[in-house]
mmCIF file of C-alpha atoms in Angstrom:
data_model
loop_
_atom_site.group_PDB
_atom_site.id
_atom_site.type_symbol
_atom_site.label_atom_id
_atom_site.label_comp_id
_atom_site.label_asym_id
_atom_site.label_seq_id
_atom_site.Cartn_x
_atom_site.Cartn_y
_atom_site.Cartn_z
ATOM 1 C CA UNK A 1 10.361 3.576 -25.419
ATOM 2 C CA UNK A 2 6.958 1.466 -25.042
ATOM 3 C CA UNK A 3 4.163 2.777 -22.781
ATOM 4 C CA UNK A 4 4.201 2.019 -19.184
ATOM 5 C CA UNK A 5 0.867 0.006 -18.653
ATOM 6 C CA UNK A 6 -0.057 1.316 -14.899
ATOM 7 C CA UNK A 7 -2.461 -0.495 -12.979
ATOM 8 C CA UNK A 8 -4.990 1.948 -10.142
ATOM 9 C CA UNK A 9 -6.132 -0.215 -7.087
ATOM 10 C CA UNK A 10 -8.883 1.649 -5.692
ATOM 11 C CA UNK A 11 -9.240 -0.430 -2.526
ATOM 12 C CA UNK A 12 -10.062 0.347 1.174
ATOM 13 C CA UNK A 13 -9.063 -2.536 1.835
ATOM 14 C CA UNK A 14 -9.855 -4.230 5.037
ATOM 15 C CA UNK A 15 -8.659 -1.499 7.698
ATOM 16 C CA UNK A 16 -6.752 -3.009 10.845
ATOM 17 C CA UNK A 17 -6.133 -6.021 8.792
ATOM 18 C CA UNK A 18 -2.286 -5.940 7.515
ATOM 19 C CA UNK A 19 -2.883 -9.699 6.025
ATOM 20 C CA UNK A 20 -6.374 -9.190 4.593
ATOM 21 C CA UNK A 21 -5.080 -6.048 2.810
ATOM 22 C CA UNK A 22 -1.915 -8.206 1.507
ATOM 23 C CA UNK A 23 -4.077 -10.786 0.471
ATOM 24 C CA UNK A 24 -6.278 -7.537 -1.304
ATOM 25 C CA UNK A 25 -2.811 -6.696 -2.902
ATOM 26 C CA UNK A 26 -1.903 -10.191 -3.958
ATOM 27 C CA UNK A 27 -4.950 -10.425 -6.008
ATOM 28 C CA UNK A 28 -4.794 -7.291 -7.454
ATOM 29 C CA UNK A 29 -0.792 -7.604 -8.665
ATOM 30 C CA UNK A 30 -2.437 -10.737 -10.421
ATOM 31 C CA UNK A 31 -5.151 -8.976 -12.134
ATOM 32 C CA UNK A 32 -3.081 -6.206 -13.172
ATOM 33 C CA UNK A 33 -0.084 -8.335 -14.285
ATOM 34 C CA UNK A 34 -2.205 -10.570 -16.077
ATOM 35 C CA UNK A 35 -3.828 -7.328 -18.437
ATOM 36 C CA UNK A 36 -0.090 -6.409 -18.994
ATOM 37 C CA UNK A 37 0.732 -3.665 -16.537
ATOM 38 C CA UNK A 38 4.121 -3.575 -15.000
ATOM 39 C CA UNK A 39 3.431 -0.846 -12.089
ATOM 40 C CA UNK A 40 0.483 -1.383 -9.418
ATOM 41 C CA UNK A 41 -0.140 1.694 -7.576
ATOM 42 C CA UNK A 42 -2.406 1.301 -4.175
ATOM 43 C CA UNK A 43 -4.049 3.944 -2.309
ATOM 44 C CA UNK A 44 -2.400 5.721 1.018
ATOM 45 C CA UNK A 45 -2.113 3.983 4.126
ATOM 46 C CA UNK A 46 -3.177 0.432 1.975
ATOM 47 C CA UNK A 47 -0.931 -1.903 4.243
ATOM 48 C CA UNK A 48 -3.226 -0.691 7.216
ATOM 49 C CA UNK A 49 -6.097 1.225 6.671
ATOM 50 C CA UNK A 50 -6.442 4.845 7.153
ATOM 51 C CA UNK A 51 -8.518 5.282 9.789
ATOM 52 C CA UNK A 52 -7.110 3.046 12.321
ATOM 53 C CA UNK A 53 -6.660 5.516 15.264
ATOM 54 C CA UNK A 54 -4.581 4.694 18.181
ATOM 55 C CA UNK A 55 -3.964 0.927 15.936
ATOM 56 C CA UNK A 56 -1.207 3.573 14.148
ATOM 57 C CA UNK A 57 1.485 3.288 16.520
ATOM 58 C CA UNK A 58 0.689 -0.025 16.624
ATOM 59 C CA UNK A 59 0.706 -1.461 13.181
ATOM 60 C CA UNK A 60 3.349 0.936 12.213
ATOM 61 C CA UNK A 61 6.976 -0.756 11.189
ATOM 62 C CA UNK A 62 10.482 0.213 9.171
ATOM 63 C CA UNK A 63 10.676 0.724 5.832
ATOM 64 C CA UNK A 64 11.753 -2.755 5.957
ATOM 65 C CA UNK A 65 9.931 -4.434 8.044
ATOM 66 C CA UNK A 66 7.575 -7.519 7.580
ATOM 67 C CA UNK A 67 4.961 -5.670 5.159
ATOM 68 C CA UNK A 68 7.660 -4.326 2.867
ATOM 69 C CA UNK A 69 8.626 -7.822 2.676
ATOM 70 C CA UNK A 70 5.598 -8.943 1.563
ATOM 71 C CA UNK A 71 4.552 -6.633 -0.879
ATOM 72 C CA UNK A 72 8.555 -7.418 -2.089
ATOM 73 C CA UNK A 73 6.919 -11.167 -2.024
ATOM 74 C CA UNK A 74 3.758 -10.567 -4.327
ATOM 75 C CA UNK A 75 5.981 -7.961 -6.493
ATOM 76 C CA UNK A 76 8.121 -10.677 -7.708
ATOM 77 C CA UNK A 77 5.697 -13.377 -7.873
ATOM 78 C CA UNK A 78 3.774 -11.313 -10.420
ATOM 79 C CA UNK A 79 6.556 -9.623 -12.282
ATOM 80 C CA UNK A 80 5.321 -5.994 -11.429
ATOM 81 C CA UNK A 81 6.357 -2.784 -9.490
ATOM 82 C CA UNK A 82 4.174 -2.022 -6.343
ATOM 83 C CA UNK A 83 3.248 0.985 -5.109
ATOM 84 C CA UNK A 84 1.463 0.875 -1.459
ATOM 85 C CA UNK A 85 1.083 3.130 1.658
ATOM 86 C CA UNK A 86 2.005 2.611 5.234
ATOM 87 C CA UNK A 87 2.584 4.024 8.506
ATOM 88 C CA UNK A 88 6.618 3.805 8.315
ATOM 89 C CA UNK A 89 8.367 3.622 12.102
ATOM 90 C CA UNK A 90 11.278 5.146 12.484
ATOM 91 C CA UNK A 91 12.656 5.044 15.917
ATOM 92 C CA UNK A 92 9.985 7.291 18.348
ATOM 93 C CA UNK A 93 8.785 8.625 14.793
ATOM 94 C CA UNK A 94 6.013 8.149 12.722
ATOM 95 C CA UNK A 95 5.208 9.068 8.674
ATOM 96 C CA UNK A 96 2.952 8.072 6.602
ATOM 97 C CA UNK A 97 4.917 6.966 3.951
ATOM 98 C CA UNK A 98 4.431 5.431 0.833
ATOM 99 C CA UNK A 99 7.176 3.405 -1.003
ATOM 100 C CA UNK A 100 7.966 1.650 -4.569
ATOM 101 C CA UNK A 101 9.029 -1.551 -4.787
ATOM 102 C CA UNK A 102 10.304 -2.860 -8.069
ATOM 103 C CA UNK A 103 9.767 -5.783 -10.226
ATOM 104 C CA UNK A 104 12.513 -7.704 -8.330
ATOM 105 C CA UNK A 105 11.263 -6.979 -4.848
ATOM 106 C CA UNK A 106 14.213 -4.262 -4.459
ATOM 107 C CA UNK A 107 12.909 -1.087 -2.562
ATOM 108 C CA UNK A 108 12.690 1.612 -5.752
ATOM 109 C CA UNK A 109 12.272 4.693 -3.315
ATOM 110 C CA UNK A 110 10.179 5.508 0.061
ATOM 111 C CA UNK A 111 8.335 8.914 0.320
ATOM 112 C CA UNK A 112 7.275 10.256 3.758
ATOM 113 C CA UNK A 113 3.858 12.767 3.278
ATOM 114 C CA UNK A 114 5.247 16.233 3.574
ATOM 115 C CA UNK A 115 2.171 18.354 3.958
ATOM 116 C CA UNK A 116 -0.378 16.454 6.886
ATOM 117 C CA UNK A 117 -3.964 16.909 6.681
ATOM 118 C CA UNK A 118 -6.494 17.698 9.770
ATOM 119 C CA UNK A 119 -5.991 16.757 13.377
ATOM 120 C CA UNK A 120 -6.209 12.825 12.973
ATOM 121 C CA UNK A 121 -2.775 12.831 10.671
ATOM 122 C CA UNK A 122 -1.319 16.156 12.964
ATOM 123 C CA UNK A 123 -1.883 13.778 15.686
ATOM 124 C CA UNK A 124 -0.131 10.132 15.021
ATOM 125 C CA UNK A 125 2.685 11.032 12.298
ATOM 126 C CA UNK A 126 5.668 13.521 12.011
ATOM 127 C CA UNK A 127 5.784 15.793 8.555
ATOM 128 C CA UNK A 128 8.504 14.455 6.386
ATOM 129 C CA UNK A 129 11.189 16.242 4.969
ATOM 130 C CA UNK A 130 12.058 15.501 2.069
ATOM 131 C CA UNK A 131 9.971 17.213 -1.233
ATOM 132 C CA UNK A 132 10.816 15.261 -4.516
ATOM 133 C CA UNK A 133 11.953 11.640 -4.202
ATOM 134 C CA UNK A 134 12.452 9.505 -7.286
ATOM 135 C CA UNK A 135 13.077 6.459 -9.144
ATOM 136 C CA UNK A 136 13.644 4.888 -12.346
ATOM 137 C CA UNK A 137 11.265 2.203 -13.998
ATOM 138 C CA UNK A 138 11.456 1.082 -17.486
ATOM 139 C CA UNK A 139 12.937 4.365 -18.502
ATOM 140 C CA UNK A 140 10.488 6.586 -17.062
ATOM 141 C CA UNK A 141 11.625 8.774 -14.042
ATOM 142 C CA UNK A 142 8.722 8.491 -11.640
ATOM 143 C CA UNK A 143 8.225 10.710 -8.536
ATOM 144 C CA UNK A 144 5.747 10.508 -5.640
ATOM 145 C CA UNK A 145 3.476 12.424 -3.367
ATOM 146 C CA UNK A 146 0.798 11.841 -0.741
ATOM 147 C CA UNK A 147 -2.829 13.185 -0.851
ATOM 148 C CA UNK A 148 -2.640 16.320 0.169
ATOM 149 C CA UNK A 149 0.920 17.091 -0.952
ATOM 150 C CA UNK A 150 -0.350 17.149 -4.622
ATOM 151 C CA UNK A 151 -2.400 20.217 -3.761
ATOM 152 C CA UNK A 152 0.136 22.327 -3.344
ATOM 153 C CA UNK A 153 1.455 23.662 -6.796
ATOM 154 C CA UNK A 154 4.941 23.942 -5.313
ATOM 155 C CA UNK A 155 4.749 20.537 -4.803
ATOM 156 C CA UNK A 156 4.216 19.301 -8.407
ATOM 157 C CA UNK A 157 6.413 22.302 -9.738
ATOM 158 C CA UNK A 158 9.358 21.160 -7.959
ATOM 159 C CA UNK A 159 8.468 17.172 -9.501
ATOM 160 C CA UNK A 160 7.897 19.244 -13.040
ATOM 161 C CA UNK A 161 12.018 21.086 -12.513
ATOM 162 C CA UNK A 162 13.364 17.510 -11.143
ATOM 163 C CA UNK A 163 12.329 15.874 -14.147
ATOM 164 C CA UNK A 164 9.612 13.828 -13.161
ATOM 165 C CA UNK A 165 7.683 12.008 -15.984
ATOM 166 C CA UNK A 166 4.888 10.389 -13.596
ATOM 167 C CA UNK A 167 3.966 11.154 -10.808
ATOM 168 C CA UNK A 168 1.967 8.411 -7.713
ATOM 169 C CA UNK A 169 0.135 9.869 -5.371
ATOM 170 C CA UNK A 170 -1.170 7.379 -3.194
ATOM 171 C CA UNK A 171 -4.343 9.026 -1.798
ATOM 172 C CA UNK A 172 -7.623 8.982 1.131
ATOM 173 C CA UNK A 173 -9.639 12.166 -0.714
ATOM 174 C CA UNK A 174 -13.177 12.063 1.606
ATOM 175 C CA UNK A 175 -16.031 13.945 0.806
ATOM 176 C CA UNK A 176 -16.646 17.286 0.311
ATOM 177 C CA UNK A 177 -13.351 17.830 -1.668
ATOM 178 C CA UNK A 178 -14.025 15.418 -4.565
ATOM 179 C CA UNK A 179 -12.874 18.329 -7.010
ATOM 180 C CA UNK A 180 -9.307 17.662 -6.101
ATOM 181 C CA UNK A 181 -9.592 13.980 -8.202
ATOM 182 C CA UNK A 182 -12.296 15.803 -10.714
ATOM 183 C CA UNK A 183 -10.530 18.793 -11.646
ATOM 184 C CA UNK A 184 -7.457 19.475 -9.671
ATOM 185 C CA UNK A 185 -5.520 17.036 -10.529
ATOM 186 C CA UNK A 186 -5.643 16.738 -14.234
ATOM 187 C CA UNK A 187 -4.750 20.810 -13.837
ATOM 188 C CA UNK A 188 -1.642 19.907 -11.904
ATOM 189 C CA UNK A 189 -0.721 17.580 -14.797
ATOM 190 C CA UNK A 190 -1.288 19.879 -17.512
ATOM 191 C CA UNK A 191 0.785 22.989 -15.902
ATOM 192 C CA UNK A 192 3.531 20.739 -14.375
ATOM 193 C CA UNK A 193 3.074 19.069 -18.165
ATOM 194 C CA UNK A 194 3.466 15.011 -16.423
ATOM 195 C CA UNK A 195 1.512 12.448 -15.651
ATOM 196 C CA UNK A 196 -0.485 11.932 -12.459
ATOM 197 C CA UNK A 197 -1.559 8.792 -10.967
ATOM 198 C CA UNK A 198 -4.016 9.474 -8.547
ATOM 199 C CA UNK A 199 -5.339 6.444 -6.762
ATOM 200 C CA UNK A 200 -8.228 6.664 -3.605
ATOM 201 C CA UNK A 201 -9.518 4.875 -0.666
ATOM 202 C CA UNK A 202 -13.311 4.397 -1.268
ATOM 203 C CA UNK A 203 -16.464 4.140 0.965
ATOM 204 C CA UNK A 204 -16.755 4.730 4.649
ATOM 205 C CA UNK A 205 -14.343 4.414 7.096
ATOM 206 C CA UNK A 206 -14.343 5.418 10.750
ATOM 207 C CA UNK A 207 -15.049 9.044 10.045
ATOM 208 C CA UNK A 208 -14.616 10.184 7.122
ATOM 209 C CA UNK A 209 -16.442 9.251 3.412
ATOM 210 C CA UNK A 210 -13.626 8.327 0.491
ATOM 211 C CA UNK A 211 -15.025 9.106 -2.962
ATOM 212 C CA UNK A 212 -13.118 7.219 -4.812
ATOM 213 C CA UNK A 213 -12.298 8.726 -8.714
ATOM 214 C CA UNK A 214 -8.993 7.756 -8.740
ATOM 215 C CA UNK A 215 -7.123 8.541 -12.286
ATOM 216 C CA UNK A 216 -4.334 8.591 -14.745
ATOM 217 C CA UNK A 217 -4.404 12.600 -16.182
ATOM 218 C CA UNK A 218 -1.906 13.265 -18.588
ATOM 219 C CA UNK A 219 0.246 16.104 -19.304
ATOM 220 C CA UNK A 220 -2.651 17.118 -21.901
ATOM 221 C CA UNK A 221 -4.699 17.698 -19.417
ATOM 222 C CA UNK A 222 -6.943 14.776 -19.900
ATOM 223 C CA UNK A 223 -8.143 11.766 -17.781
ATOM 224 C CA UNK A 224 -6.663 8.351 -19.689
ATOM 225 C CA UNK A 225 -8.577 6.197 -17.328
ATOM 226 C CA UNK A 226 -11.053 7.005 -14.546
ATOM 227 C CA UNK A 227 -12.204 5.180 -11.643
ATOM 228 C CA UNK A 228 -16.214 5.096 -10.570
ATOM 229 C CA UNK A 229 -16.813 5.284 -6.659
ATOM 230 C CA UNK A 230 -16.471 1.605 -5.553
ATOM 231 C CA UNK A 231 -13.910 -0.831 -5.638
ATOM 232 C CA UNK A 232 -12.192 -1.119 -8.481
ATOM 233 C CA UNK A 233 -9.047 -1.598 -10.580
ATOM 234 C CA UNK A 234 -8.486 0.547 -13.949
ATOM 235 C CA UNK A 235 -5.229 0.459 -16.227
ATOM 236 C CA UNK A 236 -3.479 3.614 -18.609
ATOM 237 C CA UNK A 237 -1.102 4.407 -20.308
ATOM 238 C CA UNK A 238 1.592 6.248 -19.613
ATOM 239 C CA UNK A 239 3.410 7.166 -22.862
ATOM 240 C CA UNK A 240 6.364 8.769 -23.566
ATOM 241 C CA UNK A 241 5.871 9.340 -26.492
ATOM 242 C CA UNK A 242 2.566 11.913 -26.029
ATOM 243 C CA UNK A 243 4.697 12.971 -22.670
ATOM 244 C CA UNK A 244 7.455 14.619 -25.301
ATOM 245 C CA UNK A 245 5.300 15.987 -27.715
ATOM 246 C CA UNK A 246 2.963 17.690 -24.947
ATOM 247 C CA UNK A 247 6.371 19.224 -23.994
ATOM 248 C CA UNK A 248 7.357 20.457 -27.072
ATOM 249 C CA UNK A 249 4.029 22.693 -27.610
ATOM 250 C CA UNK A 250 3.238 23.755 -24.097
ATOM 251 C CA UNK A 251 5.971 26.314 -23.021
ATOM 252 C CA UNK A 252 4.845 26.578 -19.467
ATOM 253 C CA UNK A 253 8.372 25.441 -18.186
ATOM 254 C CA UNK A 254 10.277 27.164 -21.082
ATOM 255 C CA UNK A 255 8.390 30.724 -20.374
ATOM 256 C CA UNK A 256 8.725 30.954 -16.742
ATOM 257 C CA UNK A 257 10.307 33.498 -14.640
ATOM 258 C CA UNK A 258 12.012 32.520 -11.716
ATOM 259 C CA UNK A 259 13.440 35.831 -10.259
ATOM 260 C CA UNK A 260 9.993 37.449 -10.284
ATOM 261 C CA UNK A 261 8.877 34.833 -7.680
ATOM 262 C CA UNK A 262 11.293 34.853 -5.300
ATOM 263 C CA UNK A 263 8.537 36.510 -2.897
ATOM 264 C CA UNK A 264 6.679 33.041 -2.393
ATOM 265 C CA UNK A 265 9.795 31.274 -0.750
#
């Protein structure tokens, strides 16, 4: 099975702007389709912006609404699976939610953030419920997670027993906590032995400071492609290939013990 070529938008964006960040999108699906990747990921919240305040309730729509469309649009036009983040409506509810959409401008899978971060995401959206959600793409199984869900090891863990060969997390990581993209996250690929594609929001917005770093780590524990701290699009590889033989030598999975950690459930 041939590598999957995956394309990081590290992108703001234009926040508050649903058709400036399409037309952000647009550009980018050409980019990255033209260097040969077949899966775009975008940061969370991409359609929108992040910090849009009391704009969320506002700019919020279904899982297949007008910006799903869109993004279905620019995913066929360029032949490549899109990965973006959104404030999903559903009914009174709100989630920030992320969702695939394939190469044919089918809806892959939609993930709603499980784990919210600080009072600004406790205040607009409602936790989702669901842990692992997956999909298929060129024969990889890929899962996905929001920001802060990836810092939770139970998070990956459960991706890791599911099966999951990559895993998108769509992410806003502000300052202080750039460790989580330096050093975090190429530890949660390594134990969970997958890869992680962790793609940022960068420079200032409302309150808070993005950092940027967005990366591909692989289940070796190292970074295949790294982003600096402005806007920018960088492209890994995702190969199965080094994902079975880092499986084969690290036993992580194979050695553990279930029944002696019943106590942190």
């Amino acid at each position: 099975m041939p590598p999957l070529r995956t394309a990081l938008l590290q992108s703001s964006g234009r926040p508050g702007s649903v058709a400036e960040n399409l037309q952000v999108l647009d550009d980018a699906a050409s980019n990255a389709a033209a260097a040969g990747a077949r899966l775009l990921i975008c940061p969370e919240m991409f359609l929108t912006g992040y910090a849009i305040g009391d704009q969320v309730p506002v700019l919020a729509e279904p899982a297949d609404g007008p910006g799903a469309r869109s993004v279905a649009e620019i995913a066929v036009r360029h032949g490549i699976a899109v990965m973006y983040g959104y404030p999903e409506r559903d009914g009174e509810r709100i989630f920030n939610s992320a969702q695939l959409i394939g190469p044919d401008g089918e809806s892959l899978a939609n993930y709603r953030k499980t784990h919210l971060f600080g009072c600004f995401e406790q205040q607009w959206f409602t936790p989702g419920e669901q842990p692992v959600v997956q999909a298929e793409l060129g024969g990889i199984r890929i899962g996905m997670l929001i920001c802060y869900d990836v810092e939770f090891p139970e998070n990956v863990r459960a991706h890791a027993l599911a099966g999951t060969d990559l895993l998108l997390v769509p992410t806003a990581q502000m300052h202080p906590f750039q460790f989580v993209a330096e050093s975090l996250v190429p530890v949660r690929a390594f134990e969970s032995q997958m890869y992680i594609a962790y793609v940022n929001r960068t420079g200032p917005e409302g309150e808070f400071e993005f950092v940027g770093l967005s990366c591909l780590a692989s289940p070796d524990g190292a970074v295949r492609t790294r982003a600096g701290r402005g806007e920018e699009l960088v492209i890994g590889e995702v190969d199965p290939g080094l994902l079975s033989a880092s499986r084969e030598m690290n036993a992580y999975l194979r050695d553990r013990r279930p029944g002696l950690y019943t106590s942190l459930v």
